[in-house]
XYZ file of C-alpha atoms in Angstrom:
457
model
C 0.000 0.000 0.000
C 1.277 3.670 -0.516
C 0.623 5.308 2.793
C 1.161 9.017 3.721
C 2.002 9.687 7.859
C 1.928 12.866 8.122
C 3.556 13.966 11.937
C 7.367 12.661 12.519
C 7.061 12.389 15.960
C 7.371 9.410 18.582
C 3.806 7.759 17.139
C 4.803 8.450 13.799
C 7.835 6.721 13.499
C 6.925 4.145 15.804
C 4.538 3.183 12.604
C 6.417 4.039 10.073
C 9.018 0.902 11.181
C 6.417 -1.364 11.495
C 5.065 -0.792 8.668
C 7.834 -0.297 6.454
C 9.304 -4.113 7.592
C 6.327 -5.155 5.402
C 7.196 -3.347 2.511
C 4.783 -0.548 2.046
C 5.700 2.120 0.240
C 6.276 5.217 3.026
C 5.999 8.816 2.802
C 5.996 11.330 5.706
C 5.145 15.228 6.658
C 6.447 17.273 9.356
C 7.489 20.947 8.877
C 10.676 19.701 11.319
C 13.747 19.624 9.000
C 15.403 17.476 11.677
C 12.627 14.782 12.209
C 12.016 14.597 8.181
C 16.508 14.275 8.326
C 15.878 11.358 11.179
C 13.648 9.353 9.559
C 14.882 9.193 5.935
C 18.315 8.410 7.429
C 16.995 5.697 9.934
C 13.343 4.302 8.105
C 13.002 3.292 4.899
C 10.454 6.230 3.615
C 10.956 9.180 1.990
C 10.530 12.878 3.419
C 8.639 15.688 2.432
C 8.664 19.386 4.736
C 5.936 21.120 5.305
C 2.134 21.593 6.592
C 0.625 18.586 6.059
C -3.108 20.139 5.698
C -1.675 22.516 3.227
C -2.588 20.760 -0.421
C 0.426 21.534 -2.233
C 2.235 19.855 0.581
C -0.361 16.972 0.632
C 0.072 16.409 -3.308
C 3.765 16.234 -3.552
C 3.487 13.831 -1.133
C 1.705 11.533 -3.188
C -1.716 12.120 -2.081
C -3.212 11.430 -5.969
C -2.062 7.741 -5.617
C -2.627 7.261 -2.067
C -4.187 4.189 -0.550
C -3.878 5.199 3.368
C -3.349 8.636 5.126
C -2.391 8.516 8.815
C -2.553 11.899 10.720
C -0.633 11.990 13.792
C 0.670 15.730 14.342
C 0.565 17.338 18.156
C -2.786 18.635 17.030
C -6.516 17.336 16.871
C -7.254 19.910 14.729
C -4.504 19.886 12.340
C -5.682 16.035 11.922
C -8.826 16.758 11.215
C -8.215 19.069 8.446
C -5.997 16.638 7.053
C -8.145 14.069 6.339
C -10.931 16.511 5.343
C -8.374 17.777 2.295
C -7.331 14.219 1.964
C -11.467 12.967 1.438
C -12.432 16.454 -0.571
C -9.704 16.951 -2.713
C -7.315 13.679 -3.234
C -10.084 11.023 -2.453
C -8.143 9.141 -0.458
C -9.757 5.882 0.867
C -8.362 5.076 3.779
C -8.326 8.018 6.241
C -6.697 7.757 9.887
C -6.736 10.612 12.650
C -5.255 10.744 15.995
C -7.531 12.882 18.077
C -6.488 13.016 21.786
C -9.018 15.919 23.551
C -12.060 13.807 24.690
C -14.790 16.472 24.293
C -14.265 15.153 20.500
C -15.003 11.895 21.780
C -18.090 12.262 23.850
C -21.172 9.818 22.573
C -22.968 12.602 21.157
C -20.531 14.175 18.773
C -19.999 11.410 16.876
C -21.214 11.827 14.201
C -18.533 14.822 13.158
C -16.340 11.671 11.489
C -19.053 10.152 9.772
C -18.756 9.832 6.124
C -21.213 12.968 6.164
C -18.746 14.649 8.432
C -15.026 15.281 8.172
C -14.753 11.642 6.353
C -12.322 9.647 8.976
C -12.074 5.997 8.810
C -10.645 5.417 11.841
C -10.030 7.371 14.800
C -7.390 6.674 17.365
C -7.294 8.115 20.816
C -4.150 7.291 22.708
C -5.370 8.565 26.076
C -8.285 5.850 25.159
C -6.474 3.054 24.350
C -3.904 3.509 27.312
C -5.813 3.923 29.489
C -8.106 1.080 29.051
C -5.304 -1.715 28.592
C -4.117 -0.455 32.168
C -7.479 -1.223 33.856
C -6.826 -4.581 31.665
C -3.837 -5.201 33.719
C -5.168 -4.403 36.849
C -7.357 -7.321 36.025
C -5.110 -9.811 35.634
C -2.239 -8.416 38.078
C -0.314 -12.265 37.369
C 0.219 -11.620 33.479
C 2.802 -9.374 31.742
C 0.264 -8.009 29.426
C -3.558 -8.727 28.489
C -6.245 -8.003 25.861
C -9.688 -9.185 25.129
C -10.969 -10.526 21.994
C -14.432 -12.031 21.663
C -16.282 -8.998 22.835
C -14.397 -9.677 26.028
C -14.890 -13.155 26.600
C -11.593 -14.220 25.666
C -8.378 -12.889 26.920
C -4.976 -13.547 25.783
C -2.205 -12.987 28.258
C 1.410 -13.036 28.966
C 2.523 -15.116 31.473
C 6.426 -15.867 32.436
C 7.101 -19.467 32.940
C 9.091 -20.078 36.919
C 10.964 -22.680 37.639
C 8.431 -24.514 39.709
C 5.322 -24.045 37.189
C 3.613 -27.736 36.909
C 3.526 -26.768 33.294
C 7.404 -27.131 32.632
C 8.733 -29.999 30.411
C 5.486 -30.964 29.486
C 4.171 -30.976 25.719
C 1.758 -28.608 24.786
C -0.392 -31.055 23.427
C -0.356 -32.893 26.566
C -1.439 -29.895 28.877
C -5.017 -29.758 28.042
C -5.499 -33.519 29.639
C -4.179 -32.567 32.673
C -6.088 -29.811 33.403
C -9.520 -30.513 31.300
C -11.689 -28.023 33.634
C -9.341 -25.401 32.556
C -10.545 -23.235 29.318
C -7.326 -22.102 27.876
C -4.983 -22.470 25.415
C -0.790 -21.871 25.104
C -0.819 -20.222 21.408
C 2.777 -18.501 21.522
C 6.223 -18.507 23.070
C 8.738 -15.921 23.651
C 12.014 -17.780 24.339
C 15.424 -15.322 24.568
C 14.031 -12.726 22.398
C 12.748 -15.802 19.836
C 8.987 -15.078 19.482
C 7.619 -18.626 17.810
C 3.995 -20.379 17.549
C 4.627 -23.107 19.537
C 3.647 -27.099 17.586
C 2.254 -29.793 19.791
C 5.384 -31.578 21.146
C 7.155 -27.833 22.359
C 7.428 -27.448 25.565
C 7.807 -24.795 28.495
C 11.277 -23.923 29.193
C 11.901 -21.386 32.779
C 12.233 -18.176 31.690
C 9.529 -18.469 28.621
C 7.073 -15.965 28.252
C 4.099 -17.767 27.571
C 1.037 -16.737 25.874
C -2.272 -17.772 26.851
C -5.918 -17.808 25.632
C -8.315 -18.154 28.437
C -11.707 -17.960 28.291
C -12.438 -14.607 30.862
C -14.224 -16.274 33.544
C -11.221 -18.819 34.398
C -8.650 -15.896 33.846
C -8.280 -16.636 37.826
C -7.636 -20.164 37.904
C -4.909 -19.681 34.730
C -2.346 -18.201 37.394
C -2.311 -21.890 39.287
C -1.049 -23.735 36.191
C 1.997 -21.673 35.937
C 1.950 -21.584 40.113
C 1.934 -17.710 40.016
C -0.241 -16.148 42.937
C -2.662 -13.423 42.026
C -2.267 -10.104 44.052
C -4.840 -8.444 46.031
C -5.039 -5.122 44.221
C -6.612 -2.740 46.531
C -3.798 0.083 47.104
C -2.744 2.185 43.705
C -0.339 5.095 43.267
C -0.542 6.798 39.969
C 2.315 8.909 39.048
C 1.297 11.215 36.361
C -2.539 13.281 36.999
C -2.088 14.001 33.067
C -4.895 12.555 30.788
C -3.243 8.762 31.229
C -3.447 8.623 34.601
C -6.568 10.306 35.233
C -8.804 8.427 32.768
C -7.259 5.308 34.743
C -7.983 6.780 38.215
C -11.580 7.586 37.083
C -11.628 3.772 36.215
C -10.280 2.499 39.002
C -12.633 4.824 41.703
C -15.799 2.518 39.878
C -14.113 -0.392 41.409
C -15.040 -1.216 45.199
C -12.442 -1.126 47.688
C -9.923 0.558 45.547
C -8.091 3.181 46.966
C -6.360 5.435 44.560
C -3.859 8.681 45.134
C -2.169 10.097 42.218
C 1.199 12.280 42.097
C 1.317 15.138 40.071
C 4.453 17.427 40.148
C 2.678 20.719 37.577
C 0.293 22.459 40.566
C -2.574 23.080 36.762
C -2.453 19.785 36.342
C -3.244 18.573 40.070
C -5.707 20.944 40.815
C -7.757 19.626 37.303
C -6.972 16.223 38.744
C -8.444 17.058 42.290
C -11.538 18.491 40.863
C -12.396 15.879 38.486
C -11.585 12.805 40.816
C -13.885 12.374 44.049
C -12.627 9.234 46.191
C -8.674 9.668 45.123
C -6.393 11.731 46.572
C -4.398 14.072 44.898
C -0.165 14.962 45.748
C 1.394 17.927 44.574
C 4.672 16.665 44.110
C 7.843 14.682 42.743
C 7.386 10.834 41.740
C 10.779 10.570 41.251
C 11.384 11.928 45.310
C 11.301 9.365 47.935
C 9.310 11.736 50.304
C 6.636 12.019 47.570
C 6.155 8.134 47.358
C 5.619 7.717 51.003
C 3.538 10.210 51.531
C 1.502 8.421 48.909
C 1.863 5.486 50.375
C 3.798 3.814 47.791
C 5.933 1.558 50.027
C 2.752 -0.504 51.311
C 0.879 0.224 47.401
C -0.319 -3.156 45.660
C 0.527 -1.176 42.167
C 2.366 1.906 41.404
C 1.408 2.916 37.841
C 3.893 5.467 35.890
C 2.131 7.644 33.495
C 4.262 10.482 33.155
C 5.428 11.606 29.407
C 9.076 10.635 30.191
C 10.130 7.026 28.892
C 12.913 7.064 31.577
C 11.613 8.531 34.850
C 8.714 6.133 34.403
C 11.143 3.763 34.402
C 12.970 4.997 37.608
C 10.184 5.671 39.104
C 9.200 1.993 38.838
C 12.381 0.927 39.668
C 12.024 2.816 43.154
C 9.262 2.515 44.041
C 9.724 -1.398 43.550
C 13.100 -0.932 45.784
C 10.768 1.047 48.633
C 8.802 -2.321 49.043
C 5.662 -1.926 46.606
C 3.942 -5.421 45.680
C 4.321 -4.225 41.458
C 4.612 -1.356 39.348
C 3.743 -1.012 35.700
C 5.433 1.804 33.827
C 4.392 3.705 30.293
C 7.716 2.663 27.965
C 7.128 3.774 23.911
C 10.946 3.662 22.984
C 12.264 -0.156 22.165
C 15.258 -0.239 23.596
C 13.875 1.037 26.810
C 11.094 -1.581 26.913
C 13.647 -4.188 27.158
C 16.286 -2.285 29.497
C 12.414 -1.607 32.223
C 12.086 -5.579 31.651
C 16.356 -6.297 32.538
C 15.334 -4.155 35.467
C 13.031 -6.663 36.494
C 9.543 -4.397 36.361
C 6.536 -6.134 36.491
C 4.643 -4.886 33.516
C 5.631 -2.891 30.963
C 3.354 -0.701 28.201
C 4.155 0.471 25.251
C 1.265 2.490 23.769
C 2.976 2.972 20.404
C 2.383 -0.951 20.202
C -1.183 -0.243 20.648
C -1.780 2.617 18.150
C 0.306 0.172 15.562
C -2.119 -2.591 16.215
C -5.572 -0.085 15.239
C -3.497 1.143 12.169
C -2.284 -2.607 11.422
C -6.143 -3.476 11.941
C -7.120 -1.086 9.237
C -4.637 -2.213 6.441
C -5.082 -6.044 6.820
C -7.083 -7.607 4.054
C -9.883 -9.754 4.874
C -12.890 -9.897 7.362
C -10.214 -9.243 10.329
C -12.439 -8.082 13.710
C -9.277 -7.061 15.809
C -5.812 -7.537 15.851
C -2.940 -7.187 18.725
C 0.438 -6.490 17.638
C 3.245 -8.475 20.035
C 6.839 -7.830 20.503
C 7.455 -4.958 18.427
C 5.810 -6.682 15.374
C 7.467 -10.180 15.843
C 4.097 -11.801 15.867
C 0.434 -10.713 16.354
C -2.902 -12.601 17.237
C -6.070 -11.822 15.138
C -9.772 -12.078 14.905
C -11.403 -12.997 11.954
C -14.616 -14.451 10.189
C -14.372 -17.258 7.942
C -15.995 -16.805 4.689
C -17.453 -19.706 2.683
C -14.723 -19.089 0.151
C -12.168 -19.325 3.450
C -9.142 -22.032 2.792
C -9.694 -22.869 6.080
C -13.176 -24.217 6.190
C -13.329 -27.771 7.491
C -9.796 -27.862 8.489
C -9.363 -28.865 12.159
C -7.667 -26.706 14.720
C -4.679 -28.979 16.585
C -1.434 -27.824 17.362
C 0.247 -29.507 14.321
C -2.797 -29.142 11.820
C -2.214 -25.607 10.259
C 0.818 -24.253 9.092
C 4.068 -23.841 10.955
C 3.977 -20.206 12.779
C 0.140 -20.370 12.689
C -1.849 -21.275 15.838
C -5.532 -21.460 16.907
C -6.175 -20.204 19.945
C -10.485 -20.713 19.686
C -13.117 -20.414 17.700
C -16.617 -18.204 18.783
C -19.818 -19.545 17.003
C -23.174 -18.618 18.017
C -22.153 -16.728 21.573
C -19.930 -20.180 22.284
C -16.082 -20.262 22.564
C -14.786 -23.287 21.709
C -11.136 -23.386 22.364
C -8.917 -24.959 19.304
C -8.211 -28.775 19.175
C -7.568 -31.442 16.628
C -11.566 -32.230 17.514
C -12.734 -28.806 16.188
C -12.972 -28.075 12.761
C -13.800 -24.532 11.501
C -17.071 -23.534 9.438
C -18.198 -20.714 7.824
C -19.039 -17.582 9.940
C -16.939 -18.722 12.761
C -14.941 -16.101 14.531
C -11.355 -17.665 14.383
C -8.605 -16.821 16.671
C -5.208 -16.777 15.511
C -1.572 -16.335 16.981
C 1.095 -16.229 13.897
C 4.386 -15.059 13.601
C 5.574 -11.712 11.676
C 6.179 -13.976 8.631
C 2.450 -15.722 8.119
C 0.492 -12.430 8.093
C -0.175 -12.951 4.460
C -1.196 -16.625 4.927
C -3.871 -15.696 7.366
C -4.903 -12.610 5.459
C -5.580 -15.642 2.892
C -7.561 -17.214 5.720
C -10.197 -14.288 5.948
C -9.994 -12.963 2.494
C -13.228 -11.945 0.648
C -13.001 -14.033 -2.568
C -14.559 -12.390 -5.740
C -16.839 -15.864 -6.074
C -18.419 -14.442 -2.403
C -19.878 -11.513 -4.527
């Protein structure tokens, strides 16, 4: 696909790499000389300067043979009138806008990206998406990372493998018989940086990160498998009041018997978050100071959350508040390299919300009937949602370990409200929901999988 990203920044890039490792053809805006310099010296995509809503700027760009535009400058606005000159005057058919102020957002305003409005496809709010895989986590405090497919009744989640989990040693195939009251399935395996869909006669090594599809409601008993205790979660410190952490605190004061106190160290920012929240208390203050996190309570905290705009002191702040004695802290991490230095350091969870804007724009440019889509490990593999056609190659095929091709597993199939997790006893028909785990590699073969063949028509 040619695909115009117009912003240079963090989110920008961050999907301009993905996307550029499968070959589409890359060009991006930013009136920054510098970031336009950084990104045709480190990406594989060519730069143009300037305003991106400008048309001149929009048409040497490409936009008369553009499949995609993705609009991720600082400003709502500036995305918005971006993909309105993209629709009106380059008819571009894919339109994607990043729109982070929430009075956009609200139920009743809707309707101002409908086709009849400004013409977006697909809206992304990072604040959004954040915020809501962090109340995910505080779900399921045992796993590394979590996200629901199914319209929530399945969950796939990251689990690291201990030395004493009953599971180790044991081939995959084998697990399901000796836990048959158990609805879950091992789909993928992250061994030493080696990200791999696992066939029946792999097994669990100490140190694997294991991923897991479990059917919601025995999320809870999934920890006891891999012997890993699940955390009362009833004390939270958020550091960061900014739009992160408050749309998570707001979350989190819906739950019973939550107690929440935030740290914010600009006094505008505090104040908004004091007058918005009304069961959390609000700090003035420092994360990064030690007298900040115990006046929050951080030492004794069940979770200390790190929201702040700064890849590294959410990291250190983690990192300390970890050392200070609390249970687990998850901290905000979009750069790479830092991802995997917070995980060397031994932090419990780790989130990386450029992974999560990649996934909605990798959504949007997958062929076929694909429902939702999580990108894993910076692109190494992903797990997808689709429907199977009647013109789908893999109608009547069944779903074992060993039965579909190598890098390709099933983690369940959802027919009629039912999940029905994968097995050489299930055997896919048309309309099913399928989910599938696949490495980097097989995206095209499972594109194939929930193609729309011109014989549907």
């Amino acid at each position: 696909m040619r695909v115009i990203i117009c912003g240079a920044g963090r989110v920008g890039q961050g999907i301009a790499r993905r996307l550029a490792i499968e070959n589409h053809d890359i060009v991006m805006i930013d009136q920054d000389t510098k970031l336009i310099d950084v990104v045709q010296t480190e990406l594989d995509v060519r730069g143009v300067v300037g305003h991106a809503g400008h048309p001149e700027v929009l048409e040497a760009a490409g936009g008369n043979d553009c499949d995609m535009i993705i609009a991720v400058t600082y400003s709502d606005e500036i995305n918005m009138v971006i993909c309105q000159v993209a629709d009106t005057l380059f008819n571009i058919p894919n339109k994607i806008a990043r729109i982070r102020a929430q009075q956009y957002l609200q139920f009743g305003y809707r309707q101002l990206f409908s086709r009849e409005g400004l013409g977006i496809d697909l809206v992304i709010s990072p604040e959004i998406e954040v915020g809501d895989a962090i109340l995910q986590r505080f779900s399921t405090p045992g796993a590394i990372m979590s996200v629901n497919f199914g319209r929530g009744d399945v969950q796939l989640v990251a689990i690291e493998v201990l030395d004493d989990s009953p599971v180790l040693d044991t081939a995959l195939d084998q697990i399901q018989g000796l836990f048959p009251s158990l609805s879950a399935r091992i789909v993928g395996i992250n061994r030493a940086g080696h990200v791999f869909a696992p066939r029946g006669n792999d097994q669990l090594k100490t140190g694997d990160t294991a991923y897991v599809a479990v059917l919601k409601s025995h999320s809870h008993r999934l920890n006891s498998i891999f012997n890993r205790p699940e955390p009362e979660m009833r004390r939270v410190v958020i550091v960061g009041g900014g739009n992160v952490g408050l749309y998570v605190a707001k979350g989190l004061e819906k739950q019973t018997g939550v107690r929440v106190r935030v740290i914010e160290s600009e006094i505008e920012r505090a104040e908004r978050a004091a007058a918005e929240l009304s069961r959390t208390i609000v700090i003035h203050g420092d994360g990064l100071t030690r007298y900040i996190l115990e006046e929050s309570d951080a030492p004794t905290a069940d979770l200390v959350i790190a929201t702040t705009h700064d890849d590294k002191t959410n990291i250190l702040i983690s990192k300390l508040a970890k050392q200070m004695g609390a249970k687990r802290a998850l901290a905000l991490v979009n750069a790479p390299e830092l991802a995997g230095l917070a995980r060397e350091m031994k932090l419990d969870a780790v989130l990386d919300p450029r992974a999560l804007t990649v996934s909605r724009v990798l959504m949007k440019m997958r062929r076929g009937r694909i429902l939702a889509l999580q990108s894993l490990e910076d692109g190494a593999a992903e797990i997808a949602e689709g429907v199977t056609l009647d013109t789908s190659p893999l109608i009547g095929k069944s779903l074992g370990y060993d039965d579909l091709p190598k890098g390709i597993t099933a983690a369940a199939v959802l027919r009629d409200g039912e999940v029905i997790f994968a097995s050489s006893e299930v055997t896919v028909r048309a309309n099913d929901h399928a989910l599938l785990f696949y490495e980097g590699s097989m995206t095209s073969k499972v594109e194939q999988f929930f193609r729309v063949s011109a014989d549907f028509f």
